[in-house]
Amino acid sequence: PHGKVSAADVARALGLSRRTLARRLASDGLTFARILDELRADLADHYLKDPDLTVTEVSWLLGFQEASAFTHAFRRWTGKTPTQMRAEFRRA
């Protein structure tokens, strides 16, 4: 919750240095930022399916300071706003 994660924390939990984690990810064509962004996008999709969570709560759970920043990121990920996506979930 709250999106509070850093590459240093993940590396430490894995028993690696931050640089070693970055090198291993790079060898697979990945970056920590990209993985985090994709995880947030997947979690946003999951959270928006829960009608008990507001868009503001979803934003907070994903670590965004403002709902508008979440909306901007979500539109970048999907081409839609969170409200538009939630409406699609209801129709399905």
Coordinates of C-alpha atoms in Angstrom, one line a residue:
P1 CA 0.0 0.0 0.0
H2 CA 0.9 3.6 -0.5
G3 CA 3.4 2.8 -3.3
K4 CA 6.4 3.3 -0.9
V5 CA 9.1 1.2 -2.5
S6 CA 12.5 1.9 -3.7
A7 CA 15.1 0.0 -5.7
A8 CA 17.5 0.2 -2.7
D9 CA 14.8 -1.5 -0.5
V10 CA 14.2 -4.2 -3.0
A11 CA 17.9 -4.8 -3.6
R12 CA 18.5 -5.0 0.1
A13 CA 15.6 -7.5 0.6
L14 CA 17.1 -9.6 -2.2
G15 CA 20.6 -9.4 -0.6
L16 CA 22.0 -7.4 -3.5
S17 CA 23.4 -4.0 -4.0
R18 CA 21.3 -1.4 -5.8
R19 CA 23.8 -1.5 -8.7
T20 CA 23.8 -5.3 -9.0
L21 CA 20.0 -5.3 -9.1
A22 CA 20.1 -2.6 -11.8
R23 CA 22.6 -4.7 -13.8
R24 CA 20.6 -7.9 -13.5
L25 CA 17.4 -6.1 -14.6
A26 CA 19.3 -4.4 -17.5
S27 CA 20.5 -7.8 -18.7
D28 CA 16.8 -8.7 -19.2
G29 CA 16.1 -5.3 -20.8
L30 CA 14.3 -4.0 -17.8
T31 CA 14.6 -1.1 -15.3
F32 CA 13.2 -0.9 -11.8
A33 CA 11.2 2.2 -12.8
R34 CA 9.6 0.2 -15.6
I35 CA 8.7 -2.7 -13.4
L36 CA 7.2 -0.4 -10.8
D37 CA 5.2 1.4 -13.5
E38 CA 3.8 -1.8 -14.9
L39 CA 3.0 -3.1 -11.4
R40 CA 1.1 0.1 -10.6
A41 CA -0.8 -0.2 -13.9
D42 CA -1.8 -3.8 -13.0
L43 CA -2.8 -2.9 -9.5
A44 CA -4.8 0.1 -10.7
D45 CA -6.8 -2.2 -13.0
H46 CA -7.4 -4.5 -10.1
Y47 CA -8.3 -1.8 -7.6
L48 CA -10.7 0.0 -10.0
K49 CA -12.7 -3.2 -10.3
D50 CA -13.5 -2.8 -6.6
P51 CA -16.6 -0.5 -6.4
D52 CA -15.9 0.2 -2.7
L53 CA -12.7 2.0 -3.5
T54 CA -12.8 5.6 -4.8
V55 CA -10.4 6.8 -7.5
T56 CA -8.8 8.9 -4.8
E57 CA -8.3 5.8 -2.6
V58 CA -6.8 3.9 -5.5
S59 CA -4.5 6.8 -6.2
W60 CA -3.4 6.8 -2.6
L61 CA -2.9 3.0 -2.5
L62 CA -0.6 3.3 -5.5
G63 CA 1.5 6.0 -3.9
F64 CA 0.4 9.1 -5.9
Q65 CA 0.3 12.3 -4.0
E66 CA -2.7 13.6 -6.0
A67 CA -5.5 11.9 -7.7
S68 CA -4.8 14.1 -10.8
A69 CA -1.3 12.6 -11.0
F70 CA -2.8 9.1 -10.9
T71 CA -5.3 10.1 -13.6
H72 CA -2.5 11.3 -15.8
A73 CA -0.5 8.1 -15.3
F74 CA -3.5 5.9 -15.9
R75 CA -4.3 7.7 -19.1
R76 CA -0.7 7.2 -20.2
W77 CA -1.0 3.4 -19.4
T78 CA -4.5 2.8 -21.0
G79 CA -5.5 5.8 -23.0
K80 CA -8.5 6.2 -20.7
T81 CA -9.3 7.9 -17.4
P82 CA -9.9 5.8 -14.3
T83 CA -13.5 6.8 -14.3
Q84 CA -13.9 5.7 -18.0
M85 CA -12.3 2.4 -17.2
R86 CA -14.5 1.9 -14.2
A87 CA -17.6 2.5 -16.3
E88 CA -16.4 -0.1 -18.8
F89 CA -15.9 -2.6 -15.9
R90 CA -19.5 -2.0 -14.9
R91 CA -20.8 -2.6 -18.4
A92 CA -18.9 -5.9 -18.7

